[in-house]
CSV table of C-alpha atoms in Angstrom, one decimal:
chain,number,residue,atom,x,y,z
A,1,MET,CA,-19.1,25.0,0.0
A,2,THR,CA,-17.4,21.9,0.5
A,3,PHE,CA,-16.3,19.3,-2.4
A,4,ASP,CA,-15.5,16.2,-1.9
A,5,GLY,CA,-14.7,15.2,-5.3
A,6,PHE,CA,-11.6,12.7,-5.7
A,7,GLU,CA,-9.9,14.8,-8.1
A,8,THR,CA,-10.9,18.0,-6.6
A,9,LEU,CA,-9.6,16.9,-3.0
A,10,ALA,CA,-6.2,15.5,-4.6
A,11,ILE,CA,-5.3,18.6,-5.3
A,12,HIS,CA,-6.7,21.1,-3.0
A,13,ALA,CA,-7.2,19.3,0.1
A,14,GLY,CA,-4.1,20.7,2.4
A,15,GLN,CA,-2.8,22.6,0.3
A,16,GLU,CA,-4.5,25.8,-0.3
A,17,ALA,CA,-2.7,28.9,-1.8
A,18,ASP,CA,0.4,30.4,0.4
A,19,THR,CA,-1.2,33.6,2.6
A,20,GLU,CA,1.7,36.0,2.2
A,21,THR,CA,2.9,34.7,-1.5
A,22,GLY,CA,0.2,33.2,-3.2
A,23,ALA,CA,1.6,30.2,-4.1
A,24,VAL,CA,-0.3,28.2,-5.4
A,25,VAL,CA,2.1,25.3,-5.0
A,26,VAL,CA,2.9,24.4,-1.0
A,27,PRO,CA,6.2,25.7,-0.2
A,28,ILE,CA,9.2,22.9,0.4
A,29,TYR,CA,10.5,24.1,4.5
A,30,GLN,CA,13.6,22.9,4.5
A,31,THR,CA,13.8,23.3,8.1
A,32,SER,CA,14.3,22.1,11.0
A,33,THR,CA,13.7,24.7,13.9
A,34,TYR,CA,11.5,26.7,14.3
A,35,ALA,CA,12.3,30.3,15.6
A,36,GLN,CA,9.8,30.9,18.8
A,37,ASP,CA,8.1,34.5,19.8
A,38,GLY,CA,9.0,34.3,23.3
A,39,VAL,CA,9.8,31.3,25.2
A,40,GLY,CA,7.1,28.6,24.5
A,41,GLY,CA,5.5,30.9,21.6
A,42,LEU,CA,4.8,28.9,18.8
A,43,ARG,CA,3.7,30.7,15.2
A,44,GLY,CA,1.8,28.3,13.9
A,45,GLY,CA,2.2,25.1,16.7
A,46,TYR,CA,5.3,24.6,14.8
A,47,GLU,CA,8.8,24.2,17.6
A,48,TYR,CA,10.5,21.1,15.6
A,49,SER,CA,10.4,19.2,12.1
A,50,ARG,CA,10.6,15.6,13.4
A,51,THR,CA,7.1,17.0,15.4
A,52,ALA,CA,6.0,18.5,12.7
A,53,ASN,CA,6.4,20.7,9.8
A,54,PRO,CA,4.0,22.4,6.9
A,55,THR,CA,4.9,20.7,4.1
A,56,ARG,CA,4.2,16.9,5.9
A,57,GLY,CA,1.3,18.5,7.5
A,58,ALA,CA,-0.2,19.5,3.7
A,59,LEU,CA,0.4,15.9,3.0
A,60,GLU,CA,-1.4,14.1,6.1
A,61,GLU,CA,-4.2,16.5,5.8
A,62,CYS,CA,-4.4,15.3,2.1
A,63,LEU,CA,-3.8,11.7,2.6
A,64,ALA,CA,-6.7,11.7,5.4
A,65,ALA,CA,-9.1,12.8,2.8
A,66,LEU,CA,-8.8,11.1,0.4
A,67,GLU,CA,-9.2,8.2,2.8
A,68,SER,CA,-12.0,10.1,4.5
A,69,GLY,CA,-9.9,9.4,7.5
A,70,ILE,CA,-9.7,12.0,10.6
A,71,ARG,CA,-6.0,12.1,10.4
A,72,GLY,CA,-3.1,10.9,8.4
A,73,LEU,CA,0.5,10.6,9.5
A,74,ALA,CA,3.9,10.5,6.9
A,75,PHE,CA,6.2,8.4,7.6
A,76,ALA,CA,9.9,8.5,6.3
A,77,SER,CA,8.8,5.1,4.5
A,78,GLY,CA,6.2,2.0,4.5
A,79,MET,CA,7.9,0.0,6.7
A,80,ALA,CA,8.0,2.7,9.5
A,81,ALA,CA,4.5,3.3,9.5
A,82,GLU,CA,4.0,-0.3,10.0
A,83,ASP,CA,6.3,-0.3,12.5
A,84,THR,CA,5.3,2.4,14.3
A,85,LEU,CA,1.2,1.4,14.1
A,86,LEU,CA,2.2,-2.0,15.7
A,87,ARG,CA,4.3,-0.8,18.5
A,88,THR,CA,1.6,1.9,18.9
A,89,VAL,CA,-1.0,-1.1,20.1
A,90,ALA,CA,0.3,-3.7,20.4
A,91,LYS,CA,2.5,-5.1,24.0
A,92,PRO,CA,4.6,-8.4,23.9
A,93,GLY,CA,2.1,-10.5,24.4
A,94,ASP,CA,-0.1,-9.4,22.2
A,95,HIS,CA,-1.6,-11.7,19.0
A,96,VAL,CA,-1.9,-10.3,15.4
A,97,ILE,CA,-3.6,-12.0,12.8
A,98,ILE,CA,-1.3,-10.8,9.1
A,99,PRO,CA,-2.1,-12.4,5.6
A,100,SER,CA,-1.3,-16.1,4.5
A,101,ASP,CA,0.3,-14.3,1.4
A,102,ALA,CA,1.4,-10.3,2.8
A,103,TYR,CA,3.7,-8.9,1.3
A,104,GLY,CA,7.5,-10.1,2.4
A,105,GLY,CA,8.6,-7.3,4.3
A,106,THR,CA,5.4,-7.2,6.8
A,107,PHE,CA,5.9,-11.0,7.5
A,108,ARG,CA,9.9,-10.3,7.9
A,109,LEU,CA,8.8,-7.3,10.2
A,110,PHE,CA,6.3,-9.5,12.8
A,111,SER,CA,9.2,-13.2,12.1
A,112,LYS,CA,11.8,-11.4,12.1
A,113,VAL,CA,11.4,-8.4,14.7
A,114,LEU,CA,7.9,-8.4,16.7
A,115,GLU,CA,7.9,-12.3,17.6
A,116,ARG,CA,11.2,-11.6,19.2
A,117,TRP,CA,9.8,-8.5,21.2
A,118,GLY,CA,7.1,-11.3,22.3
A,119,VAL,CA,4.1,-10.2,19.7
A,120,GLU,CA,2.3,-13.6,18.8
A,121,TRP,CA,1.0,-14.1,14.9
A,122,GLU,CA,-0.7,-16.4,12.9
A,123,ALA,CA,-1.1,-16.6,8.7
A,124,VAL,CA,-5.1,-17.1,8.2
A,125,PRO,CA,-6.1,-17.3,4.6
A,126,GLN,CA,-8.3,-14.0,4.7
A,127,SER,CA,-10.6,-14.5,1.6
A,128,ASP,CA,-11.6,-17.0,4.5
A,129,THR,CA,-13.6,-15.0,6.7
A,130,GLU,CA,-14.9,-17.5,8.6
A,131,ALA,CA,-10.7,-19.0,9.1
A,132,VAL,CA,-10.0,-15.8,10.7
A,133,ARG,CA,-13.0,-15.8,12.8
A,134,ARG,CA,-12.0,-19.2,14.1
A,135,ALA,CA,-8.5,-18.1,14.3
A,136,VAL,CA,-9.3,-14.1,17.1
A,137,ARG,CA,-8.4,-15.0,19.9
A,138,PRO,CA,-8.6,-12.8,23.9
A,139,GLU,CA,-5.2,-12.1,22.7
A,140,THR,CA,-5.9,-10.0,19.1
A,141,VAL,CA,-5.5,-6.9,19.3
A,142,ALA,CA,-5.7,-6.6,15.6
A,143,ILE,CA,-5.9,-8.2,12.8
A,144,TRP,CA,-3.7,-7.1,9.6
A,145,ALA,CA,-5.3,-7.2,5.7
A,146,GLU,CA,-3.9,-6.1,2.8
A,147,THR,CA,-6.3,-6.7,-0.2
A,148,PRO,CA,-5.4,-7.2,-3.0
A,149,THR,CA,-2.7,-9.1,-1.0
A,150,ASN,CA,0.7,-8.7,-2.5
A,151,PRO,CA,2.2,-11.1,-4.7
A,152,LEU,CA,-0.6,-13.1,-5.2
A,153,LEU,CA,-3.8,-10.7,-5.5
A,154,THR,CA,-5.8,-12.3,-3.4
A,155,ILE,CA,-9.2,-10.3,-2.2
A,156,SER,CA,-10.8,-10.5,1.2
A,157,ASP,CA,-14.4,-8.0,2.4
A,158,VAL,CA,-12.9,-5.6,4.5
A,159,GLU,CA,-16.5,-5.1,5.6
A,160,ALA,CA,-17.1,-8.9,6.9
A,161,LEU,CA,-13.0,-8.4,8.3
A,162,ALA,CA,-14.6,-5.3,10.0
A,163,GLY,CA,-17.0,-6.9,11.6
A,164,VAL,CA,-15.2,-10.4,13.0
A,165,ALA,CA,-12.2,-7.5,14.4
A,166,HIS,CA,-15.4,-5.9,15.7
A,167,GLU,CA,-16.8,-8.7,17.8
A,168,GLY,CA,-13.3,-9.7,19.1
A,169,GLY,CA,-12.1,-6.3,20.6
A,170,ALA,CA,-9.5,-5.8,17.5
A,171,LEU,CA,-8.3,-3.2,14.8
A,172,LEU,CA,-9.1,-3.9,11.8
A,173,VAL,CA,-6.0,-2.6,9.8
A,174,VAL,CA,-6.0,-2.7,5.7
A,175,ASP,CA,-2.4,-2.6,4.0
A,176,ASN,CA,-4.5,0.6,0.7
A,177,THR,CA,-0.9,-0.4,-0.9
A,178,PHE,CA,-2.3,-2.1,-4.0
A,179,ALA,CA,-5.2,-0.3,-4.8
A,180,SER,CA,-4.9,3.2,-3.4
A,181,PRO,CA,-7.5,5.4,-2.4
A,182,TYR,CA,-8.8,5.8,-5.7
A,183,LEU,CA,-9.8,2.5,-5.9
A,184,GLN,CA,-10.8,1.6,-2.7
A,185,ARG,CA,-11.5,3.7,0.9
A,186,PRO,CA,-11.8,0.6,3.5
A,187,LEU,CA,-12.4,3.1,6.5
A,188,THR,CA,-16.1,4.1,4.7
A,189,LEU,CA,-15.9,-0.2,5.0
A,190,GLY,CA,-15.5,-0.3,8.3
A,191,ALA,CA,-11.5,-0.3,8.8
A,192,ASP,CA,-9.7,1.4,11.3
A,193,VAL,CA,-6.5,2.1,10.3
A,194,VAL,CA,-5.0,2.7,6.3
A,195,VAL,CA,-1.7,1.7,6.5
A,196,HIS,CA,0.5,3.1,3.3
A,197,SER,CA,4.0,2.5,1.2
A,198,THR,CA,2.9,5.9,-0.3
A,199,THR,CA,6.6,4.9,-2.5
A,200,LYS,CA,4.2,3.4,-4.6
A,201,TYR,CA,1.2,4.6,-6.3
A,202,LEU,CA,0.7,7.9,-4.2
A,203,GLY,CA,4.5,9.5,-5.1
A,204,GLY,CA,3.4,7.9,-9.0
A,205,HIS,CA,7.0,8.5,-10.1
A,206,SER,CA,9.5,6.1,-8.9
A,207,ASP,CA,11.5,9.2,-6.9
A,208,VAL,CA,10.9,9.1,-3.3
A,209,VAL,CA,9.9,6.5,-0.7
A,210,GLY,CA,7.3,7.1,2.1
A,211,GLY,CA,5.1,5.9,4.4
A,212,ALA,CA,1.4,6.5,5.9
A,213,LEU,CA,-1.0,5.4,8.4
A,214,VAL,CA,-5.1,6.4,8.3
A,215,VAL,CA,-7.6,6.6,11.0
A,216,SER,CA,-10.7,7.0,11.8
A,217,ASP,CA,-10.8,7.6,15.2
A,218,PRO,CA,-9.2,11.0,16.8
A,219,GLU,CA,-7.9,9.2,19.6
A,220,LEU,CA,-6.3,6.6,18.0
A,221,GLY,CA,-4.4,9.0,15.5
A,222,HIS,CA,-3.8,11.3,18.7
A,223,ARG,CA,-1.8,8.1,19.9
A,224,LEU,CA,0.1,7.3,17.1
A,225,ALA,CA,1.4,11.0,16.2
A,226,PHE,CA,2.5,10.5,19.7
A,227,HIS,CA,4.3,7.9,18.6
A,228,GLN,CA,5.8,9.1,15.8
A,229,ASN,CA,7.3,11.4,17.6
A,230,THR,CA,8.7,9.7,19.7
A,231,MET,CA,9.8,7.1,17.4
A,232,GLY,CA,11.3,9.9,14.7
A,233,ALA,CA,10.2,7.8,11.4
A,234,VAL,CA,9.2,10.6,10.1
A,235,ALA,CA,8.7,11.7,6.1
A,236,GLY,CA,11.0,14.8,5.6
A,237,PRO,CA,9.8,17.5,3.4
A,238,PHE,CA,10.5,16.9,0.1
A,239,ASP,CA,9.6,13.8,0.6
A,240,ALA,CA,6.6,14.4,1.9
A,241,TRP,CA,6.4,17.4,-0.7
A,242,LEU,CA,7.5,14.7,-4.1
A,243,THR,CA,4.5,12.3,-3.0
A,244,LEU,CA,2.0,15.6,-2.3
A,245,ARG,CA,3.1,16.2,-6.4
A,246,GLY,CA,2.1,12.6,-7.4
A,247,ALA,CA,-1.5,12.5,-5.1
A,248,LYS,CA,-2.6,15.1,-7.4
A,249,THR,CA,-2.3,12.8,-10.6
A,250,LEU,CA,-3.3,9.3,-8.9
A,251,GLY,CA,-6.9,9.4,-9.8
A,252,VAL,CA,-5.7,9.6,-13.9
A,253,ARG,CA,-2.9,7.7,-13.4
A,254,MET,CA,-4.9,4.9,-11.9
A,255,ASP,CA,-7.4,4.4,-15.0
A,256,ARG,CA,-4.6,4.2,-17.7
A,257,HIS,CA,-2.9,2.0,-14.9
A,258,CYS,CA,-5.8,-0.7,-14.9
A,259,ALA,CA,-6.7,0.2,-18.4
A,260,ASN,CA,-3.6,-1.3,-19.5
A,261,ALA,CA,-3.4,-3.6,-17.0
A,262,GLU,CA,-6.9,-5.2,-18.5
A,263,ARG,CA,-5.0,-5.6,-22.3
A,264,VAL,CA,-1.6,-7.3,-20.5
A,265,VAL,CA,-4.4,-9.3,-19.0
A,266,GLU,CA,-6.0,-10.3,-22.2
A,267,SER,CA,-3.4,-11.5,-23.6
A,268,LEU,CA,-1.8,-13.1,-21.0
A,269,ARG,CA,-4.4,-15.7,-20.4
A,270,ASN,CA,-5.0,-16.7,-24.0
A,271,HIS,CA,-0.6,-17.3,-24.4
A,272,ALA,CA,0.3,-20.8,-23.9
A,273,ALA,CA,3.7,-20.3,-22.2
A,274,VAL,CA,0.5,-19.0,-19.1
A,275,SER,CA,-0.5,-21.8,-16.2
A,276,GLU,CA,-2.2,-19.9,-14.7
A,277,VAL,CA,-2.8,-15.3,-14.4
A,278,TYR,CA,-4.2,-13.5,-11.1
A,279,TYR,CA,-6.2,-10.3,-11.1
A,280,PRO,CA,-9.0,-9.9,-9.9
A,281,GLY,CA,-10.9,-7.9,-12.4
A,282,LEU,CA,-11.6,-12.1,-14.1
A,283,PRO,CA,-14.5,-13.3,-13.7
A,284,GLU,CA,-12.8,-16.5,-12.4
A,285,HIS,CA,-11.1,-14.8,-9.6
A,286,PRO,CA,-12.3,-15.7,-6.6
A,287,GLY,CA,-12.8,-12.4,-5.1
A,288,HIS,CA,-13.8,-11.0,-8.1
A,289,LYS,CA,-17.5,-10.4,-6.9
A,290,THR,CA,-16.1,-8.6,-3.8
A,291,ALA,CA,-13.6,-6.5,-5.3
A,292,GLU,CA,-15.9,-5.7,-7.9
A,293,ARG,CA,-18.3,-4.4,-4.9
A,294,GLN,CA,-15.6,-2.6,-3.0
A,295,MET,CA,-13.3,-1.4,-5.4
A,296,ARG,CA,-13.7,1.2,-8.0
A,297,ALA,CA,-11.8,-1.0,-10.8
A,298,PHE,CA,-9.6,-3.8,-10.3
A,299,GLY,CA,-5.8,-2.0,-10.3
A,300,GLY,CA,-2.7,-1.8,-11.9
A,301,MET,CA,-1.3,-5.2,-10.7
A,302,VAL,CA,-1.3,-8.7,-12.2
A,303,SER,CA,0.8,-11.7,-11.6
A,304,PHE,CA,1.4,-14.9,-13.7
A,305,ARG,CA,2.5,-18.5,-14.0
A,306,VAL,CA,4.7,-20.3,-16.6
A,307,ARG,CA,4.7,-22.5,-17.7
A,308,GLY,CA,8.4,-24.3,-17.4
A,309,GLY,CA,8.6,-24.0,-13.7
A,310,GLU,CA,11.2,-21.2,-12.1
A,311,GLU,CA,13.9,-21.3,-14.8
A,312,ALA,CA,11.2,-20.3,-17.6
A,313,ALA,CA,9.5,-16.9,-15.4
A,314,LEU,CA,13.3,-15.4,-14.5
A,315,LYS,CA,13.9,-16.1,-18.6
A,316,VAL,CA,10.3,-14.2,-18.6
A,317,CYS,CA,11.8,-11.3,-16.4
A,318,GLU,CA,14.8,-11.1,-18.1
A,319,ARG,CA,13.7,-10.4,-22.2
A,320,ALA,CA,11.3,-8.1,-21.3
A,321,ARG,CA,12.2,-4.7,-22.7
A,322,VAL,CA,9.7,-1.8,-21.7
A,323,PHE,CA,9.3,-3.4,-18.4
A,324,THR,CA,11.5,-3.5,-16.4
A,325,LEU,CA,13.3,-5.2,-14.1
A,326,GLY,CA,12.8,-4.0,-10.8
A,327,GLU,CA,11.5,-4.1,-6.8
A,328,SER,CA,8.6,-1.6,-6.1
A,329,LEU,CA,5.4,-0.4,-8.0
A,330,GLY,CA,3.0,1.9,-8.8
A,331,GLY,CA,5.3,4.0,-11.0
A,332,VAL,CA,4.4,5.8,-14.0
A,333,GLU,CA,6.9,3.1,-16.0
A,334,SER,CA,6.1,-0.5,-16.0
A,335,LEU,CA,7.9,-3.3,-13.8
A,336,ILE,CA,8.7,-7.1,-14.0
A,337,GLU,CA,9.9,-9.2,-10.9
A,338,HIS,CA,10.7,-13.0,-10.3
A,339,PRO,CA,8.9,-12.1,-6.4
A,340,GLY,CA,10.4,-15.2,-4.3
A,341,ARG,CA,14.2,-14.1,-5.8
A,342,MET,CA,13.4,-11.1,-5.0
A,343,THR,CA,10.4,-8.6,-3.1
A,344,HIS,CA,9.4,-12.2,-1.1
A,345,ALA,CA,12.7,-13.7,-0.5
A,346,SER,CA,12.3,-12.9,3.2
A,347,ALA,CA,9.5,-15.8,3.1
A,348,ALA,CA,11.1,-18.7,1.5
A,349,GLY,CA,10.7,-22.3,3.7
A,350,SER,CA,7.7,-20.3,5.6
A,351,PRO,CA,4.5,-20.8,5.1
A,352,LEU,CA,3.9,-17.6,3.3
A,353,GLU,CA,6.2,-18.1,-0.1
A,354,VAL,CA,5.4,-18.0,-3.3
A,355,PRO,CA,5.4,-20.0,-6.3
A,356,ALA,CA,9.2,-20.4,-8.4
A,357,ASP,CA,6.9,-19.9,-11.4
A,358,LEU,CA,5.2,-16.5,-10.2
A,359,VAL,CA,6.2,-13.2,-12.4
A,360,ARG,CA,4.4,-10.2,-10.8
A,361,LEU,CA,3.7,-7.1,-13.1
A,362,SER,CA,3.2,-3.1,-11.7
A,363,VAL,CA,1.4,-2.0,-15.5
A,364,GLY,CA,1.9,0.7,-16.1
A,365,ILE,CA,1.1,4.0,-18.3
A,366,GLU,CA,3.5,3.4,-22.2
A,367,SER,CA,0.9,2.3,-24.5
A,368,ALA,CA,-0.9,-0.7,-24.1
A,369,ASP,CA,0.2,-2.3,-27.3
A,370,ASP,CA,3.8,-1.7,-26.3
A,371,LEU,CA,3.5,-3.5,-23.1
A,372,VAL,CA,1.4,-6.1,-24.3
A,373,ALA,CA,3.6,-7.0,-27.6
A,374,ASP,CA,7.4,-6.8,-24.7
A,375,LEU,CA,5.1,-9.6,-22.8
A,376,ALA,CA,4.8,-11.9,-26.2
A,377,SER,CA,8.1,-11.3,-27.4
A,378,ALA,CA,9.8,-12.3,-23.5
A,379,LEU,CA,7.1,-15.8,-22.9
A,380,GLU,CA,7.7,-16.2,-27.1
A,381,HIS,CA,12.0,-16.3,-26.8
């Protein structure tokens, strides 16, 4: 009998009870090397933990199942996953289309690292499928999408972008960090690769840094695994174990993140100090219908602009108490940040620069009444 319920897969995929002891939790194989039964006589295929480790393997199998993919690969960070992917599929002279409001770290990787290596990139508003189509060149090897984007929560039509990419002989890569596989499965919509910072919702407890790639094509998975081993930025066994533990509760946590975010959004959209709220769950959001079609719910990320400009936005961040001022997102605790000065500072002065009066929230799973009250207090001082 096979099971495909998300919560069942999160708890059981790649996590069978240990055959020797019956342990129901995957052990932490905190080892660098493995005894061989004669030269080349590997036990279970393990020889060195950069190449393969049983704890990391369990996480990779679980991630593949959650994203409806063929193969998952776990990395030391989300940026390590991105770098490995791009150096696998791109070479000097190739071209990649990225979102016009991409994550700052992704922008930095393209503009400061890959550009020097000879990979060309172009920022295009990916909610406009035709604009993306016009940007495709013969040299385009990938369309790199985020949906929702970080931090403006723009929505792109994954199925439509997949069509554009494949018409041009390119891959569609989707950063699914903000949605998580619980809310959205891009591979089922035609994407070729899903990227995650598992630091965020998949880990879920702000205690581990990691990244992942999941693919639908075995050959691409094989190429990525070769580069993962060759380049070496793999998830360590304890980090893999922490991420696997977090993934078990992803479904129930995301339900609470989404419910709390909706309460926060309702309080913000009616507040005199707020000029605009970005949240795909709002009917007036330009991508609402697309998000409604391709997502289970609208997520726990909320951004808003503060009347009074940058200084007013900074003061809101400083006054919050239940919302912790800090970077990252997706943990059980609520976080608040100023993207222009923090996560997206690398985009300052570029076409991807974010508004100076923007505040980004990662809405946690605390009591919604406390979150609403905390923001009201921070906005009214």
